[in-house]
Amino acid sequence: MEIVIYVVLASFTLSACSERINYTGYAVKRITPKTESQLAALKQLENIGALFWKEPSARGRPADVLLPPNLQGEMVNILKAMGSTVENLIENIQVLIDNEESAAKRTGQFGWTAYSSFEEINAFLLEQHEKHPNYTRLFSIGKSFEGRDLLVFKISRGSKPKKSIWLDANIHAREWITSAVATFTINELLNGERTGWTRDFDWYILSILNPDGFVYTKTNNRLWRKTRSTGLRCIGADANRNFGFHWMESGSSNNPCSETYGGKSAFSELETQALRDYIPSISKHLVGYISLHSYSQLILLPYGHSNKHIPQYDTYMDLGHRIAQATATRYQTMYTTGNIVDLLYAASGGSMDWVKGTHNINLTLTFELRDTGRYGFLLPPTEIIPTAEEFLDGLEVIVQSLRDGIITPDFKEH
Ligand code: 0X9
Ligand code: ZN
């Protein structure tokens, strides 16, 4: 009898593990509250089954909300009746999820016309290292909660260390475009048109900062955001709220089931610990830190904990505007530059803020890549290459500024 129960339980767990969430009929709506009470009502939606693609933050600021079918009728009518504006962004997101695969062009070789798996990305990194063994390194800076390596790809020509630029991606699991852009960048630096950038800089690229979450988006839930660490009630913390700089001060939740849960303590997650422990070893040479996110087409300046502008705000804004000009040249894609709190919402404990605030790196930026909400996190694979190309056009402005020393390393803020 005991054995039977064991077998039944085991097979149940297995099927529960391998089940993929189906999002048929789930819609994304852009809801703009006009009063404090509308804002409060909107925030309540998370407790009854809605998920925020973009958090509600203030009156007049739109929030993007993923609504299951049962919340699209009466609930939306109540919000409308209260006076909020409601715009339909996506009717049925399962169609877009299915489309990611059906629109993918898989050639049998690694490329950017389809979204790659964790294994495919790692194989690409290894292949590139083997192709350029003399001036690249591929190494792990730690393990994820489920034991996956956090692989950094380093490009360093010559024998002396140079000024370094760090790029990381996929700290948020569902933001697939970010790791695709990271691997595209590696390819451009090694085999493409941007090899010149490796003459003046060493590059550190961590393509998947949250591998457990990333794998989980492939196997179970396309829209997973957090890490996969186990807690008592719910799984995972928002790694971009888990860094130890103004941790839990604003825009973070202490509810373990929330999408913006800051974790049990600062650096409770192995993935953020890995950065905490590795960055100091390179910070002496680090002049640029760039974190890739999606979506919204933004170039975000530090910090997320306060709306107070950094001392170098004007220099950063000027640079941001020039980056945005460059990202628009190829496909007229418009990026907006600004402070996190000014453009989005308060959000403390982010990786960029910790890098900037703790290590005083002269240039730290967060990119929110394509798009502005037509597809959101479910950006079609046909947009990977254009998104990466325009990002590199923007990166060129950054590289040039760091070369010219326009942003100098001497600012002290604390
Ligand atoms: O909320 C976030 O973590 C980012 N937006 S996203 O939609 N990709 O989740 C914004 C990052 C803000 N960055 C920092 N606070 N450093
Ligand atoms: Zn993100």
GROMACS .gro file of C-alpha atoms and ligand atoms in nm:
model
  431
    1MET     CA    1   0.000   0.000   0.000
    2GLU     CA    2   0.272   0.241   0.102
    3ILE     CA    3   0.454   0.174  -0.220
    4VAL     CA    4   0.143   0.244  -0.425
    5ILE     CA    5   0.094   0.578  -0.251
    6TYR     CA    6   0.459   0.659  -0.308
    7VAL     CA    7   0.435   0.580  -0.678
    8VAL     CA    8   0.114   0.779  -0.718
    9LEU     CA    9   0.268   1.075  -0.536
   10ALA     CA   10   0.588   1.054  -0.735
   11SER     CA   11   0.406   1.051  -1.067
   12PHE     CA   12   0.185   1.339  -0.955
   13THR     CA   13   0.489   1.547  -0.861
   14LEU     CA   14   0.647   1.467  -1.193
   15SER     CA   15   0.348   1.570  -1.396
   16ALA     CA   16   0.306   1.884  -1.184
   17CYS     CA   17   0.669   1.967  -1.253
   18SER     CA   18   0.653   1.921  -1.624
   19GLU     CA   19   0.325   2.099  -1.674
   20ARG     CA   20   0.342   2.410  -1.885
   21ILE     CA   21   0.108   2.693  -1.789
   22ASN     CA   22  -0.136   2.771  -2.065
   23TYR     CA   23  -0.223   3.139  -2.096
   24THR     CA   24  -0.517   3.106  -2.334
   25GLY     CA   25  -0.749   3.403  -2.292
   26TYR     CA   26  -0.514   3.599  -2.069
   27ALA     CA   27  -0.504   3.963  -2.178
   28VAL     CA   28  -0.272   4.254  -2.110
   29LYS     CA   29  -0.432   4.590  -2.045
   30ARG     CA   30  -0.269   4.928  -1.992
   31ILE     CA   31  -0.451   5.089  -1.703
   32THR     CA   32  -0.393   5.449  -1.600
   33PRO     CA   33  -0.530   5.550  -1.259
   34LYS     CA   34  -0.619   5.917  -1.216
   35THR     CA   35  -0.669   5.938  -0.841
   36GLU     CA   36  -0.509   5.787  -0.533
   37SER     CA   37  -0.810   5.563  -0.474
   38GLN     CA   38  -0.797   5.435  -0.832
   39LEU     CA   39  -0.428   5.367  -0.781
   40ALA     CA   40  -0.501   5.176  -0.461
   41ALA     CA   41  -0.770   4.970  -0.637
   42LEU     CA   42  -0.531   4.891  -0.920
   43LYS     CA   43  -0.263   4.775  -0.677
   44GLN     CA   44  -0.513   4.536  -0.520
   45LEU     CA   45  -0.546   4.344  -0.848
   46GLU     CA   46  -0.225   4.154  -0.773
   47ASN     CA   47  -0.388   3.995  -0.469
   48ILE     CA   48  -0.671   3.848  -0.674
   49GLY     CA   49  -0.476   3.691  -0.958
   50ALA     CA   50  -0.353   3.968  -1.187
   51LEU     CA   51   0.017   4.000  -1.267
   52PHE     CA   52   0.189   4.327  -1.332
   53TRP     CA   53   0.403   4.353  -1.643
   54LYS     CA   54   0.464   4.711  -1.541
   55GLU     CA   55   0.393   4.801  -1.179
   56PRO     CA   56   0.140   5.070  -1.091
   57SER     CA   57   0.332   5.359  -0.939
   58ALA     CA   58   0.156   5.693  -0.936
   59ARG     CA   59  -0.150   5.881  -1.056
   60GLY     CA   60  -0.133   5.940  -1.429
   61ARG     CA   61   0.128   5.665  -1.479
   62PRO     CA   62   0.010   5.369  -1.685
   63ALA     CA   63   0.051   5.017  -1.548
   64ASP     CA   64   0.050   4.710  -1.773
   65VAL     CA   65  -0.156   4.434  -1.621
   66LEU     CA   66  -0.189   4.069  -1.721
   67LEU     CA   67  -0.545   3.963  -1.648
   68PRO     CA   68  -0.681   3.608  -1.645
   69PRO     CA   69  -1.017   3.572  -1.823
   70ASN     CA   70  -1.219   3.596  -1.501
   71LEU     CA   71  -1.081   3.941  -1.420
   72GLN     CA   72  -1.141   4.099  -1.758
   73GLY     CA   73  -1.513   4.170  -1.724
   74GLU     CA   74  -1.654   4.309  -1.406
   75MET     CA   75  -1.319   4.398  -1.253
   76VAL     CA   76  -1.216   4.610  -1.549
   77ASN     CA   77  -1.559   4.774  -1.556
   78ILE     CA   78  -1.522   4.874  -1.193
   79LEU     CA   79  -1.185   5.036  -1.264
   80LYS     CA   80  -1.330   5.214  -1.565
   81ALA     CA   81  -1.630   5.332  -1.365
   82MET     CA   82  -1.393   5.473  -1.104
   83GLY     CA   83  -1.237   5.680  -1.382
   84SER     CA   84  -0.923   5.490  -1.483
   85THR     CA   85  -0.835   5.470  -1.850
   86VAL     CA   86  -0.812   5.116  -1.986
   87GLU     CA   87  -0.639   5.035  -2.313
   88ASN     CA   88  -0.621   4.687  -2.463
   89LEU     CA   89  -0.261   4.592  -2.533
   90ILE     CA   90  -0.277   4.216  -2.599
   91GLU     CA   91  -0.595   4.012  -2.644
   92ASN     CA   92  -0.470   3.659  -2.588
   93ILE     CA   93  -0.113   3.613  -2.488
   94GLN     CA   94  -0.102   3.238  -2.553
   95VAL     CA   95  -0.118   3.323  -2.925
   96LEU     CA   96   0.199   3.527  -2.885
   97ILE     CA   97   0.367   3.254  -2.681
   98ASP     CA   98   0.289   3.000  -2.956
   99ASN     CA   99   0.407   3.247  -3.214
  100GLU     CA  100   0.751   3.273  -3.057
  101GLU     CA  101   0.814   2.919  -3.174
  102SER     CA  102   0.617   2.916  -3.499
  103ALA     CA  103   0.782   3.240  -3.619
  104ALA     CA  104   1.126   3.110  -3.522
  105LYS     CA  105   1.365   3.021  -3.802
  106ARG     CA  106   1.589   2.742  -3.679
  107THR     CA  107   1.879   2.667  -3.906
  108GLY     CA  108   2.046   2.399  -3.697
  109GLN     CA  109   2.319   2.647  -3.613
  110PHE     CA  110   2.328   2.898  -3.332
  111GLY     CA  111   2.176   3.226  -3.445
  112TRP     CA  112   1.941   3.509  -3.368
  113THR     CA  113   1.633   3.420  -3.571
  114ALA     CA  114   1.495   3.210  -3.286
  115TYR     CA  115   1.523   3.223  -2.909
  116SER     CA  116   1.784   2.976  -2.788
  117SER     CA  117   1.772   2.738  -2.495
  118PHE     CA  118   2.005   2.754  -2.194
  119GLU     CA  119   2.207   2.463  -2.334
  120GLU     CA  120   2.232   2.620  -2.679
  121ILE     CA  121   2.357   2.946  -2.532
  122ASN     CA  122   2.619   2.768  -2.323
  123ALA     CA  123   2.732   2.565  -2.624
  124PHE     CA  124   2.766   2.888  -2.824
  125LEU     CA  125   2.977   3.046  -2.550
  126LEU     CA  126   3.204   2.744  -2.535
  127GLU     CA  127   3.235   2.729  -2.912
  128GLN     CA  128   3.331   3.098  -2.925
  129HIS     CA  129   3.587   3.052  -2.653
  130GLU     CA  130   3.737   2.755  -2.838
  131LYS     CA  131   3.745   2.956  -3.159
  132HIS     CA  132   3.927   3.246  -2.990
  133PRO     CA  133   4.119   3.076  -2.708
  134ASN     CA  134   4.400   3.328  -2.686
  135TYR     CA  135   4.202   3.628  -2.582
  136THR     CA  136   3.876   3.494  -2.439
  137ARG     CA  137   3.790   3.317  -2.117
  138LEU     CA  138   3.472   3.142  -2.014
  139PHE     CA  139   3.438   3.096  -1.642
  140SER     CA  140   3.180   3.052  -1.371
  141ILE     CA  141   3.144   3.315  -1.099
  142GLY     CA  142   2.916   3.093  -0.892
  143LYS     CA  143   2.620   2.863  -0.904
  144SER     CA  144   2.250   2.933  -0.917
  145PHE     CA  145   2.013   2.792  -0.658
  146GLU     CA  146   1.956   2.480  -0.871
  147GLY     CA  147   2.328   2.444  -0.936
  148ARG     CA  148   2.370   2.598  -1.280
  149ASP     CA  149   2.690   2.786  -1.355
  150LEU     CA  150   2.679   3.163  -1.387
  151LEU     CA  151   2.902   3.191  -1.691
  152VAL     CA  152   3.098   3.503  -1.767
  153PHE     CA  153   3.249   3.544  -2.113
  154LYS     CA  154   3.560   3.760  -2.093
  155ILE     CA  155   3.730   3.919  -2.391
  156SER     CA  156   4.071   4.061  -2.322
  157ARG     CA  157   4.331   4.122  -2.590
  158GLY     CA  158   4.695   4.178  -2.503
  159SER     CA  159   4.871   4.108  -2.179
  160LYS     CA  160   4.778   4.413  -1.974
  161PRO     CA  161   4.436   4.466  -1.818
  162LYS     CA  162   4.242   4.745  -1.983
  163LYS     CA  163   3.948   4.957  -1.879
  164SER     CA  164   3.660   4.713  -1.853
  165ILE     CA  165   3.294   4.709  -1.950
  166TRP     CA  166   3.048   4.469  -1.788
  167LEU     CA  167   2.721   4.364  -1.951
  168ASP     CA  168   2.464   4.136  -1.790
  169ALA     CA  169   2.128   4.004  -1.902
  170ASN     CA  170   1.832   3.789  -1.805
  171ILE     CA  171   1.834   3.872  -1.437
  172HIS     CA  172   1.460   3.862  -1.498
  173ALA     CA  173   1.380   3.521  -1.637
  174ARG     CA  174   1.112   3.611  -1.890
  175GLU     CA  175   1.311   3.887  -2.061
  176TRP     CA  176   1.446   3.658  -2.332
  177ILE     CA  177   1.545   3.936  -2.568
  178THR     CA  178   1.816   4.041  -2.322
  179SER     CA  179   2.031   3.727  -2.337
  180ALA     CA  180   1.982   3.714  -2.713
  181VAL     CA  181   2.123   4.067  -2.736
  182ALA     CA  182   2.409   3.971  -2.501
  183THR     CA  183   2.518   3.677  -2.719
  184PHE     CA  184   2.475   3.890  -3.033
  185THR     CA  185   2.708   4.144  -2.873
  186ILE     CA  186   2.968   3.875  -2.798
  187ASN     CA  187   2.951   3.763  -3.158
  188GLU     CA  188   2.994   4.119  -3.287
  189LEU     CA  189   3.293   4.177  -3.059
  190LEU     CA  190   3.460   3.857  -3.180
  191ASN     CA  191   3.349   3.797  -3.536
  192GLY     CA  192   3.152   4.099  -3.649
  193GLU     CA  193   3.189   4.470  -3.706
  194ARG     CA  194   3.272   4.568  -3.351
  195THR     CA  195   3.602   4.390  -3.298
  196GLY     CA  196   3.772   4.731  -3.265
  197TRP     CA  197   3.600   4.781  -2.931
  198THR     CA  198   3.815   4.504  -2.784
  199ARG     CA  199   4.135   4.699  -2.855
  200ASP     CA  200   4.056   4.960  -2.590
  201PHE     CA  201   3.843   4.764  -2.345
  202ASP     CA  202   3.817   4.432  -2.169
  203TRP     CA  203   3.466   4.294  -2.183
  204TYR     CA  204   3.280   4.086  -1.927
  205ILE     CA  205   2.947   3.949  -2.045
  206LEU     CA  206   2.715   3.747  -1.823
  207SER     CA  207   2.441   3.641  -2.064
  208ILE     CA  208   2.212   3.469  -1.814
  209LEU     CA  209   2.222   3.597  -1.459
  210ASN     CA  210   1.915   3.400  -1.353
  211PRO     CA  211   1.956   3.062  -1.527
  212ASP     CA  212   1.706   2.870  -1.308
  213GLY     CA  213   1.433   3.120  -1.383
  214PHE     CA  214   1.530   3.123  -1.750
  215VAL     CA  215   1.505   2.742  -1.777
  216TYR     CA  216   1.174   2.755  -1.592
  217THR     CA  217   1.036   2.998  -1.852
  218LYS     CA  218   1.122   2.740  -2.117
  219THR     CA  219   0.973   2.440  -1.938
  220ASN     CA  220   0.686   2.559  -1.719
  221ASN     CA  221   0.591   2.921  -1.711
  222ARG     CA  222   0.689   3.157  -1.992
  223LEU     CA  223   0.624   3.456  -1.769
  224TRP     CA  224   0.834   3.367  -1.466
  225ARG     CA  225   1.042   3.662  -1.341
  226LYS     CA  226   1.215   3.570  -1.016
  227THR     CA  227   1.484   3.327  -0.908
  228ARG     CA  228   1.381   2.970  -0.813
  229SER     CA  229   1.499   2.953  -0.452
  230THR     CA  230   1.257   2.771  -0.228
  231GLY     CA  231   1.090   2.946   0.058
  232LEU     CA  232   0.821   2.841   0.301
  233ARG     CA  233   0.526   2.973   0.104
  234CYS     CA  234   0.634   3.075  -0.243
  235ILE     CA  235   0.929   3.028  -0.474
  236GLY     CA  236   1.190   3.283  -0.573
  237ALA     CA  237   1.292   3.639  -0.507
  238ASP     CA  238   1.319   3.929  -0.749
  239ALA     CA  239   1.696   3.931  -0.800
  240ASN     CA  240   1.674   4.294  -0.905
  241ARG     CA  241   1.543   4.387  -0.560
  242ASN     CA  242   1.791   4.167  -0.373
  243PHE     CA  243   2.113   4.369  -0.393
  244GLY     CA  244   2.248   4.522  -0.074
  245PHE     CA  245   2.217   4.889  -0.150
  246HIS     CA  246   1.913   5.057   0.006
  247TRP     CA  247   1.769   4.706   0.013
  248MET     CA  248   1.392   4.690   0.073
  249GLU     CA  249   1.365   5.064   0.092
  250SER     CA  250   1.119   5.120  -0.189
  251GLY     CA  251   0.932   4.942  -0.465
  252SER     CA  252   1.007   4.601  -0.314
  253SER     CA  253   0.768   4.364  -0.145
  254ASN     CA  254   0.822   4.165   0.171
  255ASN     CA  255   0.558   3.917   0.058
  256PRO     CA  256   0.742   3.605  -0.071
  257CYS     CA  257   0.465   3.547  -0.324
  258SER     CA  258   0.498   3.889  -0.486
  259GLU     CA  259   0.679   3.941  -0.817
  260THR     CA  260   0.892   4.210  -0.652
  261TYR     CA  261   0.981   4.016  -0.337
  262GLY     CA  262   1.318   4.149  -0.218
  263GLY     CA  263   1.424   3.820  -0.058
  264LYS     CA  264   1.479   3.709   0.302
  265SER     CA  265   1.774   3.944   0.334
  266ALA     CA  266   1.997   4.147   0.106
  267PHE     CA  267   2.195   3.905  -0.110
  268SER     CA  268   1.988   3.608   0.004
  269GLU     CA  269   2.003   3.475  -0.354
  270LEU     CA  270   2.308   3.284  -0.478
  271GLU     CA  271   2.286   3.466  -0.810
  272THR     CA  272   2.321   3.812  -0.653
  273GLN     CA  273   2.587   3.681  -0.413
  274ALA     CA  274   2.793   3.578  -0.715
  275LEU     CA  275   2.801   3.938  -0.839
  276ARG     CA  276   2.861   4.075  -0.491
  277ASP     CA  277   3.166   3.852  -0.460
  278TYR     CA  278   3.301   3.885  -0.814
  279ILE     CA  279   3.260   4.253  -0.903
  280PRO     CA  280   3.508   4.376  -0.636
  281SER     CA  281   3.784   4.176  -0.805
  282ILE     CA  282   3.744   4.376  -1.128
  283SER     CA  283   3.605   4.705  -0.998
  284LYS     CA  284   3.943   4.877  -1.016
  285HIS     CA  285   3.930   4.859  -1.394
  286LEU     CA  286   3.554   4.873  -1.439
  287VAL     CA  287   3.442   5.191  -1.613
  288GLY     CA  288   3.106   5.079  -1.747
  289TYR     CA  289   2.829   4.857  -1.609
  290ILE     CA  290   2.528   4.785  -1.827
  291SER     CA  291   2.230   4.575  -1.725
  292LEU     CA  292   1.983   4.456  -1.986
  293HIS     CA  293   1.610   4.431  -1.921
  294SER     CA  294   1.293   4.450  -2.124
  295TYR     CA  295   1.052   4.601  -2.213
  296SER     CA  296   0.970   4.975  -2.260
  297GLN     CA  297   1.261   5.117  -2.464
  298LEU     CA  298   1.425   5.311  -2.185
  299ILE     CA  299   1.778   5.412  -2.095
  300LEU     CA  300   1.766   5.426  -1.717
  301LEU     CA  301   2.006   5.619  -1.497
  302PRO     CA  302   2.070   5.539  -1.132
  303TYR     CA  303   1.920   5.530  -0.875
  304GLY     CA  304   1.596   5.341  -0.813
  305HIS     CA  305   1.560   5.411  -0.441
  306SER     CA  306   1.514   5.785  -0.458
  307ASN     CA  307   1.398   6.052  -0.701
  308LYS     CA  308   1.696   6.264  -0.606
  309HIS     CA  309   1.914   6.307  -0.911
  310ILE     CA  310   2.274   6.192  -0.903
  311PRO     CA  311   2.541   6.464  -0.911
  312GLN     CA  312   2.637   6.370  -1.268
  313TYR     CA  313   2.273   6.381  -1.381
  314ASP     CA  314   2.326   6.637  -1.657
  315THR     CA  315   2.624   6.451  -1.802
  316TYR     CA  316   2.431   6.125  -1.790
  317MET     CA  317   2.122   6.281  -1.947
  318ASP     CA  318   2.327   6.429  -2.226
  319LEU     CA  319   2.490   6.091  -2.289
  320GLY     CA  320   2.150   5.919  -2.271
  321HIS     CA  321   2.009   6.153  -2.534
  322ARG     CA  322   2.301   6.082  -2.763
  323ILE     CA  323   2.255   5.707  -2.711
  324ALA     CA  324   1.887   5.742  -2.791
  325GLN     CA  325   1.969   5.931  -3.109
  326ALA     CA  326   2.195   5.646  -3.214
  327THR     CA  327   1.943   5.370  -3.132
  328ALA     CA  328   1.689   5.552  -3.349
  329THR     CA  329   1.900   5.586  -3.662
  330ARG     CA  330   1.858   5.239  -3.808
  331TYR     CA  331   1.490   5.159  -3.752
  332GLN     CA  332   1.358   5.479  -3.591
  333THR     CA  333   1.313   5.299  -3.260
  334MET     CA  334   1.261   5.559  -2.992
  335TYR     CA  335   1.428   5.515  -2.653
  336THR     CA  336   1.359   5.754  -2.366
  337THR     CA  337   1.631   5.852  -2.120
  338GLY     CA  338   1.590   5.934  -1.755
  339ASN     CA  339   1.611   5.855  -1.391
  340ILE     CA  340   1.444   5.527  -1.285
  341VAL     CA  341   1.199   5.690  -1.048
  342ASP     CA  342   1.116   5.966  -1.297
  343LEU     CA  343   1.042   5.723  -1.579
  344LEU     CA  344   0.913   5.410  -1.405
  345TYR     CA  345   0.869   5.370  -1.032
  346ALA     CA  346   1.076   5.349  -0.716
  347ALA     CA  347   1.266   5.021  -0.709
  348SER     CA  348   1.554   4.972  -0.468
  349GLY     CA  349   1.799   4.683  -0.444
  350GLY     CA  350   1.870   4.673  -0.818
  351SER     CA  351   2.203   4.546  -0.951
  352MET     CA  352   2.299   4.873  -1.118
  353ASP     CA  353   2.231   5.072  -0.802
  354TRP     CA  354   2.453   4.843  -0.598
  355VAL     CA  355   2.734   4.860  -0.854
  356LYS     CA  356   2.711   5.237  -0.872
  357GLY     CA  357   2.653   5.301  -0.503
  358THR     CA  358   2.901   5.053  -0.361
  359HIS     CA  359   3.177   5.061  -0.619
  360ASN     CA  360   3.132   5.407  -0.759
  361ILE     CA  361   3.169   5.291  -1.118
  362ASN     CA  362   3.164   5.596  -1.338
  363LEU     CA  363   2.902   5.484  -1.587
  364THR     CA  364   2.618   5.252  -1.497
  365LEU     CA  365   2.309   5.215  -1.714
  366THR     CA  366   2.007   4.991  -1.738
  367PHE     CA  367   1.847   4.935  -2.077
  368GLU     CA  368   1.486   4.833  -2.112
  369LEU     CA  369   1.494   4.692  -2.465
  370ARG     CA  370   1.208   4.659  -2.716
  371ASP     CA  371   0.916   4.701  -2.733
  372THR     CA  372   0.670   4.948  -2.580
  373GLY     CA  373   0.391   4.700  -2.515
  374ARG     CA  374   0.263   4.558  -2.844
  375TYR     CA  375   0.430   4.227  -2.754
  376GLY     CA  376   0.592   4.313  -2.421
  377PHE     CA  377   0.800   4.023  -2.293
  378LEU     CA  378   0.683   3.810  -2.588
  379LEU     CA  379   0.883   3.995  -2.850
  380PRO     CA  380   0.876   3.796  -3.178
  381PRO     CA  381   1.204   3.630  -3.276
  382THR     CA  382   1.207   3.837  -3.598
  383GLU     CA  383   1.281   4.139  -3.378
  384ILE     CA  384   1.591   3.993  -3.210
  385ILE     CA  385   1.840   4.107  -3.473
  386PRO     CA  386   1.699   4.460  -3.518
  387THR     CA  387   1.685   4.506  -3.139
  388ALA     CA  388   2.045   4.391  -3.105
  389GLU     CA  389   2.167   4.604  -3.396
  390GLU     CA  390   2.015   4.922  -3.261
  391PHE     CA  391   2.142   4.841  -2.911
  392LEU     CA  392   2.494   4.816  -3.057
  393ASP     CA  393   2.446   5.150  -3.232
  394GLY     CA  394   2.373   5.292  -2.887
  395LEU     CA  395   2.660   5.104  -2.727
  396GLU     CA  396   2.892   5.268  -2.977
  397VAL     CA  397   2.814   5.607  -2.819
  398ILE     CA  398   2.891   5.462  -2.476
  399VAL     CA  399   3.219   5.309  -2.593
  400GLN     CA  400   3.320   5.636  -2.758
  401SER     CA  401   3.237   5.837  -2.444
  402LEU     CA  402   3.435   5.603  -2.223
  403ARG     CA  403   3.724   5.623  -2.467
  404ASP     CA  404   3.716   6.002  -2.460
  405GLY     CA  405   3.679   6.000  -2.082
  406ILE     CA  406   3.368   6.218  -2.109
  407ILE     CA  407   3.231   6.041  -1.806
  408THR     CA  408   3.524   6.058  -1.565
  409PRO     CA  409   3.586   5.808  -1.287
  410ASP     CA  410   3.641   6.068  -1.018
  411PHE     CA  411   3.290   6.137  -0.897
  412LYS     CA  412   3.238   6.060  -0.532
  413GLU     CA  413   2.891   6.058  -0.392
  414HIS     CA  414   2.902   5.931  -0.040
  4150X9     O1  415   1.158   4.666  -1.215
  4150X9     C1  416   1.271   4.638  -1.258
  4150X9     O2  417   1.352   4.569  -1.196
  4150X9     C2  418   1.312   4.691  -1.396
  4150X9     N1  419   1.202   4.688  -1.487
  4150X9     S1  420   1.149   4.544  -1.544
  4150X9     O3  421   1.027   4.568  -1.617
  4150X9     N2  422   1.253   4.486  -1.647
  4150X9     O4  423   1.133   4.455  -1.434
  4150X9     C3  424   1.364   4.832  -1.377
  4150X9     C4  425   1.501   4.832  -1.321
  4150X9     C5  426   1.529   4.946  -1.232
  4150X9     N3  427   1.666   4.936  -1.194
  4150X9     C6  428   1.715   4.961  -1.071
  4150X9     N4  429   1.641   4.990  -0.970
  4150X9     N5  430   1.843   4.955  -1.060
  416ZN      ZN  431   1.369   4.328  -1.592
   0.00000   0.00000   0.00000
